């Protein structure tokens, strides 16, 4: 398969934009006017010169075949990845009207492409060598793991005492104490090297005074935190899979040790969440043959987009390896065997009732699970008082949308796509409702990102 046979849509290109401003600026550069010497290579690269405000045009090159998603280089001073010039170049290429012909790369683009290929080869060789030699000092690693486990145990024990004090004094005291109490407790969990406990404690601090019913929500979250504490303190009595899930929820990192599964993976959704320290990108994949759903995570420092980027609506002939833990769907992307191509199939769907059942079943393996990935078949976005829901077109069933989904522009894109007719929708179904991430029209048509 050559790169010339793989054309992305404009939506797939714009899904790579790090923010709305870049998306708007890149769209303006998606025409032939500012570009010269644009070309593309059979190995999955696109390049061109873009006229800017200076005397010299910006040199822009994109490697579409990179294993972790498109990679970019541009001589502009922007710190965004991809910059508006890279987005504009990809939009120009996606148009498929001969403006970006097949050609040999110029020297400035060829040097960067060759350098990337060489570094990728060296990295694979180093990884193979590292896996063959094994860990340098397994005994030292074991002692470090034991010391960390002791610190986490001490932190979990202290957190149990603080939860008991809170319940003994009454939940009203949480509102009076303010956020400082929870931040101090979270800092203690960080000292104990239990980042997962720290994150959940910080979430507790935002619940008091968050609106009607906050005491109930606080009690629910305290119960889940208590359950995680007890899971860690009694981890040796748990089944291996559930113990691995507890370690992951506590904050202990693990390697993707599952056997590689090669499949044609459909890119179902991609979206970012951010806080003051980190940007997290979530990418959902669906294996057309294995019927498995996998979650890829990528991270970027605050203010920077993560490196991994896979446009919605593409399909990858690739391997993925699962992380340990019962009910865990996180995976690592491995070797890719061909350039990404537009997906020609869609994931199978279920009814709203089946989606709710699927979430309930998943909670048995992971009680701390916020939601599960689900594709709904033949649903219609429908107003429900002040809220919205996805109603089954053939049954008296519906799923309410989460408050976050109701506040996003993607809701109106979904309503416009449906126009009152049934659509297929992929999203996340949890105890707060359903969050739509991607939709397909009932008949022929491409995937439409909603986030």
mmCIF file of C-alpha atoms in Angstrom, residues 42-358:
data_model
loop_
_atom_site.group_PDB
_atom_site.id
_atom_site.type_symbol
_atom_site.label_atom_id
_atom_site.label_comp_id
_atom_site.label_asym_id
_atom_site.label_seq_id
_atom_site.Cartn_x
_atom_site.Cartn_y
_atom_site.Cartn_z
ATOM 1 C CA UNK A 42 5.323 6.458 -0.824
ATOM 2 C CA UNK A 43 6.789 5.801 2.640
ATOM 3 C CA UNK A 44 4.184 8.021 4.282
ATOM 4 C CA UNK A 45 5.610 11.548 4.330
ATOM 5 C CA UNK A 46 4.310 14.960 3.216
ATOM 6 C CA UNK A 47 6.289 18.185 2.878
ATOM 7 C CA UNK A 48 5.967 21.721 1.577
ATOM 8 C CA UNK A 49 7.004 25.374 1.885
ATOM 9 C CA UNK A 50 4.471 27.768 3.418
ATOM 10 C CA UNK A 51 4.700 31.516 2.850
ATOM 11 C CA UNK A 52 4.690 33.400 6.155
ATOM 12 C CA UNK A 53 5.266 36.953 7.308
ATOM 13 C CA UNK A 54 9.037 36.744 6.789
ATOM 14 C CA UNK A 55 11.127 36.658 3.633
ATOM 15 C CA UNK A 56 11.754 32.901 3.840
ATOM 16 C CA UNK A 57 8.921 30.372 3.726
ATOM 17 C CA UNK A 58 8.459 27.897 6.552
ATOM 18 C CA UNK A 59 9.731 24.386 5.869
ATOM 19 C CA UNK A 60 7.093 21.880 6.980
ATOM 20 C CA UNK A 61 7.299 18.082 6.873
ATOM 21 C CA UNK A 62 5.029 15.403 8.381
ATOM 22 C CA UNK A 63 5.759 11.702 8.871
ATOM 23 C CA UNK A 64 2.350 10.027 8.707
ATOM 24 C CA UNK A 65 3.761 6.511 9.093
ATOM 25 C CA UNK A 66 5.329 7.106 12.510
ATOM 26 C CA UNK A 67 4.414 4.283 14.920
ATOM 27 C CA UNK A 68 3.056 6.663 17.556
ATOM 28 C CA UNK A 69 1.010 8.759 15.148
ATOM 29 C CA UNK A 70 2.026 11.592 12.832
ATOM 30 C CA UNK A 71 5.330 13.308 13.643
ATOM 31 C CA UNK A 72 6.012 16.904 12.615
ATOM 32 C CA UNK A 73 8.816 19.325 11.900
ATOM 33 C CA UNK A 74 8.338 22.981 10.983
ATOM 34 C CA UNK A 75 10.801 25.871 10.918
ATOM 35 C CA UNK A 76 8.190 28.230 12.388
ATOM 36 C CA UNK A 77 8.645 29.406 16.014
ATOM 37 C CA UNK A 78 5.387 27.870 17.271
ATOM 38 C CA UNK A 79 5.594 25.583 20.287
ATOM 39 C CA UNK A 80 2.375 23.782 19.427
ATOM 40 C CA UNK A 81 2.457 20.287 17.964
ATOM 41 C CA UNK A 82 1.205 20.101 15.334
ATOM 42 C CA UNK A 83 1.513 23.767 14.404
ATOM 43 C CA UNK A 84 -0.951 25.458 12.043
ATOM 44 C CA UNK A 85 1.398 24.915 9.081
ATOM 45 C CA UNK A 86 1.511 21.143 9.651
ATOM 46 C CA UNK A 87 -2.281 21.067 9.912
ATOM 47 C CA UNK A 88 -2.638 23.140 6.769
ATOM 48 C CA UNK A 89 -0.242 20.885 4.868
ATOM 49 C CA UNK A 90 -2.170 17.767 5.906
ATOM 50 C CA UNK A 91 -5.458 19.397 4.888
ATOM 51 C CA UNK A 92 -3.944 20.252 1.511
ATOM 52 C CA UNK A 93 -2.806 16.636 1.102
ATOM 53 C CA UNK A 94 -6.172 15.271 2.288
ATOM 54 C CA UNK A 95 -7.926 17.188 -0.505
ATOM 55 C CA UNK A 96 -6.528 14.684 -2.999
ATOM 56 C CA UNK A 97 -6.762 17.025 -5.998
ATOM 57 C CA UNK A 98 -3.161 16.684 -7.188
ATOM 58 C CA UNK A 99 -1.821 19.746 -5.352
ATOM 59 C CA UNK A 100 0.456 17.426 -3.319
ATOM 60 C CA UNK A 101 1.917 15.092 -5.983
ATOM 61 C CA UNK A 102 4.075 12.037 -5.401
ATOM 62 C CA UNK A 103 7.721 13.097 -5.526
ATOM 63 C CA UNK A 104 11.193 12.727 -4.055
ATOM 64 C CA UNK A 105 11.683 14.835 -0.914
ATOM 65 C CA UNK A 106 13.967 17.882 -1.068
ATOM 66 C CA UNK A 107 17.195 17.735 0.922
ATOM 67 C CA UNK A 108 15.838 19.567 3.993
ATOM 68 C CA UNK A 109 12.886 17.172 4.257
ATOM 69 C CA UNK A 110 14.867 14.078 3.287
ATOM 70 C CA UNK A 111 17.476 14.648 6.013
ATOM 71 C CA UNK A 112 14.786 14.853 8.702
ATOM 72 C CA UNK A 113 12.949 11.785 7.354
ATOM 73 C CA UNK A 114 16.164 9.753 7.125
ATOM 74 C CA UNK A 115 17.156 10.802 10.636
ATOM 75 C CA UNK A 116 13.799 9.673 12.044
ATOM 76 C CA UNK A 117 14.033 6.313 10.285
ATOM 77 C CA UNK A 118 17.566 5.782 11.601
ATOM 78 C CA UNK A 119 16.619 6.668 15.187
ATOM 79 C CA UNK A 120 13.585 4.367 15.023
ATOM 80 C CA UNK A 121 15.789 1.487 13.856
ATOM 81 C CA UNK A 122 18.313 2.143 16.618
ATOM 82 C CA UNK A 123 15.536 2.325 19.226
ATOM 83 C CA UNK A 124 14.118 -1.033 18.129
ATOM 84 C CA UNK A 125 17.580 -2.578 18.240
ATOM 85 C CA UNK A 126 18.236 -1.152 21.699
ATOM 86 C CA UNK A 127 14.866 -2.426 22.924
ATOM 87 C CA UNK A 128 15.603 -5.918 21.621
ATOM 88 C CA UNK A 129 19.032 -5.878 23.274
ATOM 89 C CA UNK A 130 17.547 -4.655 26.552
ATOM 90 C CA UNK A 131 14.896 -7.368 26.602
ATOM 91 C CA UNK A 132 17.506 -10.054 25.982
ATOM 92 C CA UNK A 133 19.831 -8.954 28.753
ATOM 93 C CA UNK A 134 17.033 -8.469 31.346
ATOM 94 C CA UNK A 135 17.199 -6.226 34.420
ATOM 95 C CA UNK A 136 20.632 -5.156 35.596
ATOM 96 C CA UNK A 137 20.165 -5.915 39.293
ATOM 97 C CA UNK A 138 16.968 -7.825 40.112
ATOM 98 C CA UNK A 139 17.792 -7.992 43.815
ATOM 99 C CA UNK A 140 18.132 -4.203 44.064
ATOM 100 C CA UNK A 141 14.857 -3.807 42.163
ATOM 101 C CA UNK A 142 13.134 -6.182 44.580
ATOM 102 C CA UNK A 143 14.380 -4.211 47.593
ATOM 103 C CA UNK A 144 13.177 -0.920 46.066
ATOM 104 C CA UNK A 145 9.757 -2.435 45.426
ATOM 105 C CA UNK A 146 9.537 -3.663 49.017
ATOM 106 C CA UNK A 147 10.474 -0.256 50.425
ATOM 107 C CA UNK A 148 7.858 1.457 48.271
ATOM 108 C CA UNK A 149 5.219 -1.075 49.310
ATOM 109 C CA UNK A 150 6.001 -0.339 52.961
ATOM 110 C CA UNK A 151 5.562 3.409 52.384
ATOM 111 C CA UNK A 152 2.263 2.869 50.587
ATOM 112 C CA UNK A 153 1.033 0.621 53.396
ATOM 113 C CA UNK A 154 1.889 3.321 55.941
ATOM 114 C CA UNK A 155 0.054 5.921 53.819
ATOM 115 C CA UNK A 156 -3.017 3.697 53.367
ATOM 116 C CA UNK A 157 -3.149 3.038 57.108
ATOM 117 C CA UNK A 158 -2.980 6.771 57.857
ATOM 118 C CA UNK A 159 -5.698 7.481 55.269
ATOM 119 C CA UNK A 160 -7.969 4.898 56.913
ATOM 120 C CA UNK A 161 -7.605 6.757 60.190
ATOM 121 C CA UNK A 162 -8.437 10.098 58.561
ATOM 122 C CA UNK A 163 -11.544 8.659 56.922
ATOM 123 C CA UNK A 164 -12.644 7.208 60.256
ATOM 124 C CA UNK A 165 -12.131 10.611 61.920
ATOM 125 C CA UNK A 166 -14.205 12.289 59.200
ATOM 126 C CA UNK A 167 -17.129 9.906 59.613
ATOM 127 C CA UNK A 168 -16.926 10.046 63.403
ATOM 128 C CA UNK A 169 -17.102 13.847 63.368
ATOM 129 C CA UNK A 170 -19.837 14.003 60.716
ATOM 130 C CA UNK A 171 -19.727 15.010 57.055
ATOM 131 C CA UNK A 172 -20.706 18.598 57.886
ATOM 132 C CA UNK A 173 -17.198 19.054 59.266
ATOM 133 C CA UNK A 174 -15.783 18.471 55.767
ATOM 134 C CA UNK A 175 -17.531 21.593 54.493
ATOM 135 C CA UNK A 176 -16.218 23.688 57.383
ATOM 136 C CA UNK A 177 -12.632 22.402 57.084
ATOM 137 C CA UNK A 178 -12.356 23.508 53.443
ATOM 138 C CA UNK A 179 -10.045 22.210 50.720
ATOM 139 C CA UNK A 180 -6.871 22.609 52.795
ATOM 140 C CA UNK A 181 -7.593 19.479 54.829
ATOM 141 C CA UNK A 182 -7.786 17.334 51.689
ATOM 142 C CA UNK A 183 -4.724 18.914 50.074
ATOM 143 C CA UNK A 184 -2.683 18.134 53.182
ATOM 144 C CA UNK A 185 -3.911 14.532 53.138
ATOM 145 C CA UNK A 186 -3.154 14.252 49.406
ATOM 146 C CA UNK A 187 0.374 15.531 50.030
ATOM 147 C CA UNK A 188 0.832 12.772 52.609
ATOM 148 C CA UNK A 189 -0.207 10.199 49.999
ATOM 149 C CA UNK A 190 2.308 11.660 47.540
ATOM 150 C CA UNK A 191 4.996 11.282 50.211
ATOM 151 C CA UNK A 192 3.886 7.661 50.551
ATOM 152 C CA UNK A 193 4.371 7.232 46.737
ATOM 153 C CA UNK A 194 0.683 6.407 46.283
ATOM 154 C CA UNK A 195 -0.261 8.795 43.477
ATOM 155 C CA UNK A 196 -3.588 7.046 42.849
ATOM 156 C CA UNK A 197 -4.687 7.581 46.443
ATOM 157 C CA UNK A 198 -3.516 11.215 46.253
ATOM 158 C CA UNK A 199 -5.628 11.861 43.153
ATOM 159 C CA UNK A 200 -8.765 10.389 44.714
ATOM 160 C CA UNK A 201 -8.222 12.398 47.916
ATOM 161 C CA UNK A 202 -7.979 15.628 45.890
ATOM 162 C CA UNK A 203 -11.289 14.751 44.225
ATOM 163 C CA UNK A 204 -12.866 14.487 47.690
ATOM 164 C CA UNK A 205 -11.877 18.079 48.396
ATOM 165 C CA UNK A 206 -13.999 19.363 45.511
ATOM 166 C CA UNK A 207 -17.215 17.633 46.622
ATOM 167 C CA UNK A 208 -18.284 19.633 49.744
ATOM 168 C CA UNK A 209 -20.446 22.614 48.795
ATOM 169 C CA UNK A 210 -20.547 21.383 45.158
ATOM 170 C CA UNK A 211 -24.333 21.546 45.020
ATOM 171 C CA UNK A 212 -27.400 19.736 46.308
ATOM 172 C CA UNK A 213 -26.719 16.189 47.451
ATOM 173 C CA UNK A 214 -22.995 16.657 48.059
ATOM 174 C CA UNK A 215 -22.998 14.694 51.357
ATOM 175 C CA UNK A 216 -24.243 11.601 49.501
ATOM 176 C CA UNK A 217 -21.581 11.984 46.830
ATOM 177 C CA UNK A 218 -18.889 12.496 49.469
ATOM 178 C CA UNK A 219 -19.970 9.375 51.333
ATOM 179 C CA UNK A 220 -19.915 7.342 48.108
ATOM 180 C CA UNK A 221 -16.396 8.497 47.266
ATOM 181 C CA UNK A 222 -15.189 7.880 50.817
ATOM 182 C CA UNK A 223 -16.544 4.320 50.568
ATOM 183 C CA UNK A 224 -14.668 3.712 47.304
ATOM 184 C CA UNK A 225 -11.484 5.138 48.789
ATOM 185 C CA UNK A 226 -11.901 2.914 51.857
ATOM 186 C CA UNK A 227 -12.400 -0.086 49.560
ATOM 187 C CA UNK A 228 -9.183 0.731 47.678
ATOM 188 C CA UNK A 229 -7.288 1.117 50.954
ATOM 189 C CA UNK A 230 -8.516 -2.224 52.171
ATOM 190 C CA UNK A 231 -7.743 -3.835 48.817
ATOM 191 C CA UNK A 232 -4.114 -2.725 49.168
ATOM 192 C CA UNK A 233 -3.812 -3.773 52.815
ATOM 193 C CA UNK A 234 -5.231 -7.216 51.955
ATOM 194 C CA UNK A 235 -3.793 -7.553 48.467
ATOM 195 C CA UNK A 236 -2.153 -10.905 49.193
ATOM 196 C CA UNK A 237 -5.592 -12.455 49.708
ATOM 197 C CA UNK A 238 -6.972 -11.192 46.378
ATOM 198 C CA UNK A 239 -7.026 -13.074 43.063
ATOM 199 C CA UNK A 240 -4.055 -12.142 40.888
ATOM 200 C CA UNK A 241 -6.102 -10.102 38.409
ATOM 201 C CA UNK A 242 -7.907 -8.054 41.058
ATOM 202 C CA UNK A 243 -4.635 -7.521 42.960
ATOM 203 C CA UNK A 244 -3.092 -6.126 39.764
ATOM 204 C CA UNK A 245 -6.087 -3.788 39.387
ATOM 205 C CA UNK A 246 -5.614 -2.547 42.974
ATOM 206 C CA UNK A 247 -1.915 -1.899 42.366
ATOM 207 C CA UNK A 248 -2.776 0.070 39.242
ATOM 208 C CA UNK A 249 -5.440 2.126 41.055
ATOM 209 C CA UNK A 250 -3.013 2.836 43.908
ATOM 210 C CA UNK A 251 -0.529 4.290 41.419
ATOM 211 C CA UNK A 252 2.020 1.525 40.863
ATOM 212 C CA UNK A 253 3.143 1.478 37.244
ATOM 213 C CA UNK A 254 3.358 -1.768 35.290
ATOM 214 C CA UNK A 255 4.487 -2.831 31.851
ATOM 215 C CA UNK A 256 2.207 -4.033 29.096
ATOM 216 C CA UNK A 257 3.022 -7.705 29.469
ATOM 217 C CA UNK A 258 0.099 -9.225 27.589
ATOM 218 C CA UNK A 259 0.810 -11.158 24.387
ATOM 219 C CA UNK A 260 0.772 -8.887 21.302
ATOM 220 C CA UNK A 261 -2.534 -9.058 19.443
ATOM 221 C CA UNK A 262 -2.354 -8.213 15.755
ATOM 222 C CA UNK A 263 -5.580 -6.902 14.315
ATOM 223 C CA UNK A 264 -7.060 -4.201 12.155
ATOM 224 C CA UNK A 265 -7.683 -1.654 14.905
ATOM 225 C CA UNK A 266 -10.346 0.996 14.273
ATOM 226 C CA UNK A 267 -9.615 4.383 15.871
ATOM 227 C CA UNK A 268 -12.936 5.087 17.596
ATOM 228 C CA UNK A 269 -12.180 8.229 19.610
ATOM 229 C CA UNK A 270 -9.428 10.545 20.792
ATOM 230 C CA UNK A 271 -9.727 13.266 23.429
ATOM 231 C CA UNK A 272 -7.606 15.129 25.978
ATOM 232 C CA UNK A 273 -8.098 15.991 29.639
ATOM 233 C CA UNK A 274 -5.778 18.393 31.437
ATOM 234 C CA UNK A 275 -4.922 19.707 34.877
ATOM 235 C CA UNK A 276 -2.228 22.061 36.133
ATOM 236 C CA UNK A 277 0.465 19.399 35.818
ATOM 237 C CA UNK A 278 -0.407 17.051 32.988
ATOM 238 C CA UNK A 279 -2.349 16.597 29.755
ATOM 239 C CA UNK A 280 -3.699 13.080 29.264
ATOM 240 C CA UNK A 281 -4.777 11.834 25.850
ATOM 241 C CA UNK A 282 -7.141 8.849 25.605
ATOM 242 C CA UNK A 283 -7.463 6.931 22.353
ATOM 243 C CA UNK A 284 -10.019 4.132 22.010
ATOM 244 C CA UNK A 285 -9.383 1.305 19.529
ATOM 245 C CA UNK A 286 -11.573 -1.591 18.409
ATOM 246 C CA UNK A 287 -10.183 -4.809 16.909
ATOM 247 C CA UNK A 288 -12.226 -5.757 13.842
ATOM 248 C CA UNK A 289 -11.327 -9.461 14.167
ATOM 249 C CA UNK A 290 -10.681 -9.887 17.896
ATOM 250 C CA UNK A 291 -13.729 -7.757 18.925
ATOM 251 C CA UNK A 292 -11.531 -6.318 21.684
ATOM 252 C CA UNK A 293 -11.621 -2.688 22.802
ATOM 253 C CA UNK A 294 -8.287 -1.168 23.844
ATOM 254 C CA UNK A 295 -7.373 2.141 25.459
ATOM 255 C CA UNK A 296 -4.112 3.907 24.619
ATOM 256 C CA UNK A 297 -2.882 6.601 27.022
ATOM 257 C CA UNK A 298 -0.352 9.293 26.192
ATOM 258 C CA UNK A 299 0.857 12.148 28.389
ATOM 259 C CA UNK A 300 2.239 15.625 27.858
ATOM 260 C CA UNK A 301 3.541 18.243 30.250
ATOM 261 C CA UNK A 302 1.082 21.002 31.142
ATOM 262 C CA UNK A 303 0.396 23.165 28.107
ATOM 263 C CA UNK A 304 1.829 20.640 25.610
ATOM 264 C CA UNK A 305 -0.114 18.096 23.603
ATOM 265 C CA UNK A 306 0.886 14.420 24.045
ATOM 266 C CA UNK A 307 2.912 12.893 21.227
ATOM 267 C CA UNK A 308 0.608 9.992 20.358
ATOM 268 C CA UNK A 309 -2.061 11.092 17.881
ATOM 269 C CA UNK A 310 -4.340 8.800 15.845
ATOM 270 C CA UNK A 311 -7.142 10.480 13.891
ATOM 271 C CA UNK A 312 -10.641 9.118 14.373
ATOM 272 C CA UNK A 313 -11.949 7.060 11.458
ATOM 273 C CA UNK A 314 -8.661 5.414 10.518
ATOM 274 C CA UNK A 315 -7.748 1.738 10.821
ATOM 275 C CA UNK A 316 -4.327 0.396 11.859
ATOM 276 C CA UNK A 317 -2.850 -2.967 10.955
ATOM 277 C CA UNK A 318 -0.894 -3.212 14.188
ATOM 278 C CA UNK A 319 -0.150 -5.107 17.386
ATOM 279 C CA UNK A 320 -1.279 -4.032 20.844
ATOM 280 C CA UNK A 321 -0.310 -5.520 24.214
ATOM 281 C CA UNK A 322 -2.563 -5.364 27.278
ATOM 282 C CA UNK A 323 -1.580 -4.076 30.712
ATOM 283 C CA UNK A 324 -2.181 -6.373 33.725
ATOM 284 C CA UNK A 325 -5.352 -6.197 35.807
ATOM 285 C CA UNK A 326 -8.802 -7.752 35.741
ATOM 286 C CA UNK A 327 -11.171 -5.764 33.560
ATOM 287 C CA UNK A 328 -8.414 -3.372 32.475
ATOM 288 C CA UNK A 329 -8.586 -2.273 28.826
ATOM 289 C CA UNK A 330 -5.437 -0.187 28.732
ATOM 290 C CA UNK A 331 -2.927 -1.371 26.142
ATOM 291 C CA UNK A 332 0.317 -0.318 24.502
ATOM 292 C CA UNK A 333 0.635 0.196 20.755
ATOM 293 C CA UNK A 334 3.277 -2.036 19.213
ATOM 294 C CA UNK A 335 4.502 -2.596 15.684
ATOM 295 C CA UNK A 336 2.484 -1.247 12.761
ATOM 296 C CA UNK A 337 2.555 -3.243 9.518
ATOM 297 C CA UNK A 338 1.054 -0.704 7.104
ATOM 298 C CA UNK A 339 0.133 2.937 6.887
ATOM 299 C CA UNK A 340 -3.158 3.900 8.566
ATOM 300 C CA UNK A 341 -6.076 3.785 6.132
ATOM 301 C CA UNK A 342 -9.700 4.954 6.329
ATOM 302 C CA UNK A 343 -11.810 2.382 8.173
ATOM 303 C CA UNK A 344 -14.324 0.516 6.019
ATOM 304 C CA UNK A 345 -16.145 -1.161 8.912
ATOM 305 C CA UNK A 346 -17.892 0.042 12.065
ATOM 306 C CA UNK A 347 -17.976 -1.497 15.542
ATOM 307 C CA UNK A 348 -21.071 -3.535 16.406
ATOM 308 C CA UNK A 349 -23.558 -1.847 18.719
ATOM 309 C CA UNK A 350 -25.820 -2.709 21.644
ATOM 310 C CA UNK A 351 -29.024 -1.325 23.144
ATOM 311 C CA UNK A 352 -29.073 1.200 26.020
ATOM 312 C CA UNK A 353 -30.142 -1.540 28.445
ATOM 313 C CA UNK A 354 -27.282 -3.786 27.339
ATOM 314 C CA UNK A 355 -24.840 -0.882 27.739
ATOM 315 C CA UNK A 356 -25.948 -0.352 31.355
ATOM 316 C CA UNK A 357 -25.609 -4.099 32.011
ATOM 317 C CA UNK A 358 -22.107 -4.052 30.557
#
